[in-house]
Structures are given as C-alpha cells and as structure tokens.
Amino acid sequence: MQSRKGDVRMKNYIFDLYGTLIDIHTNESKPSLWRNMASLLSLMGASYAPGTLKKRYRELVRSQRAERLPVMREKFGDDGLPEEDVEICLERVFEQLLLERGVEADEKTLSQTGLVFRSLSLQYIRLYEGVPGLLAGLGKAGKRVYLLSNAQRMFTEPEMRMLGIYDCFDGILYSSDAGVKKPSRHFYDTLFQNYCLEKQESVMIGNEYRADILGADAYGIRSMYVHTAQSGEKPDRLPESCRKIREIGSVIDRGGPG
C-alpha cells in the first residue's frame, strides 16, 4: 500500500494537531506554574504548598490512568491494551485535587481551572506557516478534513478557536473524550466509526513517527510525515504507506490534493 500520485485520490484528510498544525511549547516543570496554581486553588478554598501540589497532581495523573485501563479494556474488548495508550480527562484530576481539600466544583469551574493551568505553562503557541491556506484549500477542493489529536478538550478547543482553525474541520476527536490515544487502533477506529470513513479514501498527516505514522500504518491507512522541531529524532525509514513532506503546506502538491 503506497501513497503516491496515481493512487486512489484521497477524500478524507486526518490531521494531528500539536507539532503538525500548531507550533507550541509548554513547560509544566517551571516553579512559577506551581506557585501560581497553588495560589489559585488556595483562593478557591483548597490550600496546597506548591511542591505538594505538583507531586499530588502527578500522582493523580498516574493513578487515574491506571484506574481507567480496565475500563477501556472492557469497553474495547482488548485485554492487551497497554496502559500508555490510555488517556485520562484532566478535569477529573483538578476535581480530585479540590475534593481532597473539601472543595466541590462544577464542570465550568474545573474547565476554567484547567485553562489557567494551561496558560501558565505556555511558552508560545502559533500556527505553522501555510496552515490556514492548506485547510481552506482542502475545503475548496471538496475534501473532508478531520482532527485526531492526543489532547485535552478543555484547553485544546479554546486554543483552536483562538488560532482561528476550529471551524475548518468536518470532525474532531480528542483523546480525552475517547479514553485512548494514538497509536492505539481503537482511537483511529473510533474516528472512522463516528464519521463513517473508508480506509482507502483516508490519509493521516502528522509529525510523530510512532503515534501518527506507525499508528496509521498498523490501522491500514496511508500517511504523510512532516518533521518539525517537536518530532524528536528522524526515523531511519518510513513505511511504504507513508510519504514524507517537507512542510505542512506540501500536503497539497502542484497537482492539487490527491
């Protein structure tokens, strides 16, 4: 299975988000993040020292993933689903942090708390050059555009709206909603089932070799690999089902999207 000119023309373009369409850098280790979050939670009635908050947050992330594993295995009927492919919902982490100090919060408050956390961790966020034109061009060409992202809805959706690309997609699936993440075949399959996609008509575009490229290949769909600063080490070789592109705008070649 190869993704070359002359193959069946693609109808469905499935994008990764961070590192592919959005150039972003966050730092959840900087002391100021935990000082400011500790101050915020204290104002909400949940008193934490910064170091204690950081430690407990990370403990809850690990424990919630372990607790969600059997639930996802039962849901997908897959006893071999690895824990690293399970995704948590960060709202539940912030909910537990507050409950442990006797504070109850509604979903809106939890989402706003998550947004503050994200904003404090951000170093920068911006679209890669050519992204708006690419998404608009695919839409004008009659293609369907989807997002499959290892991400938390509570801050990813506002970031997409802020950058002006949220409405460019015909369908979106976040790992925090699905309970699994790439490269899990169950994450890919959930997107395909939700939007009635056909494998032979679909291509995955991403910057992460394991999650986007090997995940797509294992699921049986074509892919395009773009190497960015967030990709890590360049792979020695790509699957035959994958085409390497120089930059994200190269998804549409001179002959138009194929």
PDB file of N, CA and C in Angstrom, residues 32 45 60 78 119 129 132 134 152 160 177 187 197 209 221-222 257:
ATOM      1  N   SER A  32       7.184  28.677  38.806  1.00  0.00           N
ATOM      2  CA  SER A  32       6.143  29.702  38.822  1.00  0.00           C
ATOM      3  C   SER A  32       4.766  29.121  38.525  1.00  0.00           C
ATOM      4  N   GLY A  45     -10.283  27.818  48.095  1.00  0.00           N
ATOM      5  CA  GLY A  45     -10.525  27.125  49.354  1.00  0.00           C
ATOM      6  C   GLY A  45      -9.759  25.839  49.518  1.00  0.00           C
ATOM      7  N   LEU A  60      -1.923  11.818  40.777  1.00  0.00           N
ATOM      8  CA  LEU A  60      -3.301  11.616  40.319  1.00  0.00           C
ATOM      9  C   LEU A  60      -3.362  11.306  38.832  1.00  0.00           C
ATOM     10  N   ASP A  78     -10.407  -5.537  24.649  1.00  0.00           N
ATOM     11  CA  ASP A  78      -8.988  -5.720  24.338  1.00  0.00           C
ATOM     12  C   ASP A  78      -8.192  -5.849  25.626  1.00  0.00           C
ATOM     13  N   SER A 119      -2.515  28.061  30.477  1.00  0.00           N
ATOM     14  CA  SER A 119      -1.959  29.375  30.149  1.00  0.00           C
ATOM     15  C   SER A 119      -0.676  29.643  30.918  1.00  0.00           C
ATOM     16  N   GLU A 129       3.428  28.014   9.409  1.00  0.00           N
ATOM     17  CA  GLU A 129       3.202  28.762   8.177  1.00  0.00           C
ATOM     18  C   GLU A 129       2.484  27.883   7.154  1.00  0.00           C
ATOM     19  N   PRO A 132      -3.445  27.928   7.513  1.00  0.00           N
ATOM     20  CA  PRO A 132      -4.770  28.429   7.107  1.00  0.00           C
ATOM     21  C   PRO A 132      -5.065  28.177   5.639  1.00  0.00           C
ATOM     22  N   LEU A 134      -3.756  25.863   3.709  1.00  0.00           N
ATOM     23  CA  LEU A 134      -3.896  24.422   3.488  1.00  0.00           C
ATOM     24  C   LEU A 134      -5.306  23.949   3.811  1.00  0.00           C
ATOM     25  N   GLN A 152      -6.308  17.290  25.395  1.00  0.00           N
ATOM     26  CA  GLN A 152      -7.388  17.523  26.340  1.00  0.00           C
ATOM     27  C   GLN A 152      -8.348  18.548  25.754  1.00  0.00           C
ATOM     28  N   MET A 160      -7.692  26.186  19.626  1.00  0.00           N
ATOM     29  CA  MET A 160      -8.035  26.131  18.207  1.00  0.00           C
ATOM     30  C   MET A 160      -8.923  27.302  17.806  1.00  0.00           C
ATOM     31  N   ASP A 177     -11.645  12.583  25.237  1.00  0.00           N
ATOM     32  CA  ASP A 177     -13.027  12.131  25.083  1.00  0.00           C
ATOM     33  C   ASP A 177     -13.095  10.633  24.785  1.00  0.00           C
ATOM     34  N   PHE A 187      -8.391   4.242  18.910  1.00  0.00           N
ATOM     35  CA  PHE A 187      -8.581   5.685  18.733  1.00  0.00           C
ATOM     36  C   PHE A 187      -8.875   5.991  17.267  1.00  0.00           C
ATOM     37  N   LEU A 197     -15.995   6.795   7.865  1.00  0.00           N
ATOM     38  CA  LEU A 197     -14.902   6.956   6.915  1.00  0.00           C
ATOM     39  C   LEU A 197     -14.486   5.603   6.336  1.00  0.00           C
ATOM     40  N   TYR A 209       6.336   9.973  14.629  1.00  0.00           N
ATOM     41  CA  TYR A 209       6.559   8.711  13.928  1.00  0.00           C
ATOM     42  C   TYR A 209       5.742   7.568  14.522  1.00  0.00           C
ATOM     43  N   ILE A 221      -4.114   2.538   6.939  1.00  0.00           N
ATOM     44  CA  ILE A 221      -4.359   3.727   6.121  1.00  0.00           C
ATOM     45  C   ILE A 221      -3.036   4.387   5.744  1.00  0.00           C
ATOM     46  N   ARG A 222      -3.091   5.184   4.693  1.00  0.00           N
ATOM     47  CA  ARG A 222      -1.911   5.913   4.243  1.00  0.00           C
ATOM     48  C   ARG A 222      -1.576   7.031   5.225  1.00  0.00           C
ATOM     49  N   PRO A 257      -4.686  18.403  -4.160  1.00  0.00           N
ATOM     50  CA  PRO A 257      -4.711  17.323  -3.181  1.00  0.00           C
ATOM     51  C   PRO A 257      -5.062  16.008  -3.855  1.00  0.00           C
TER      52      PRO A 257
END
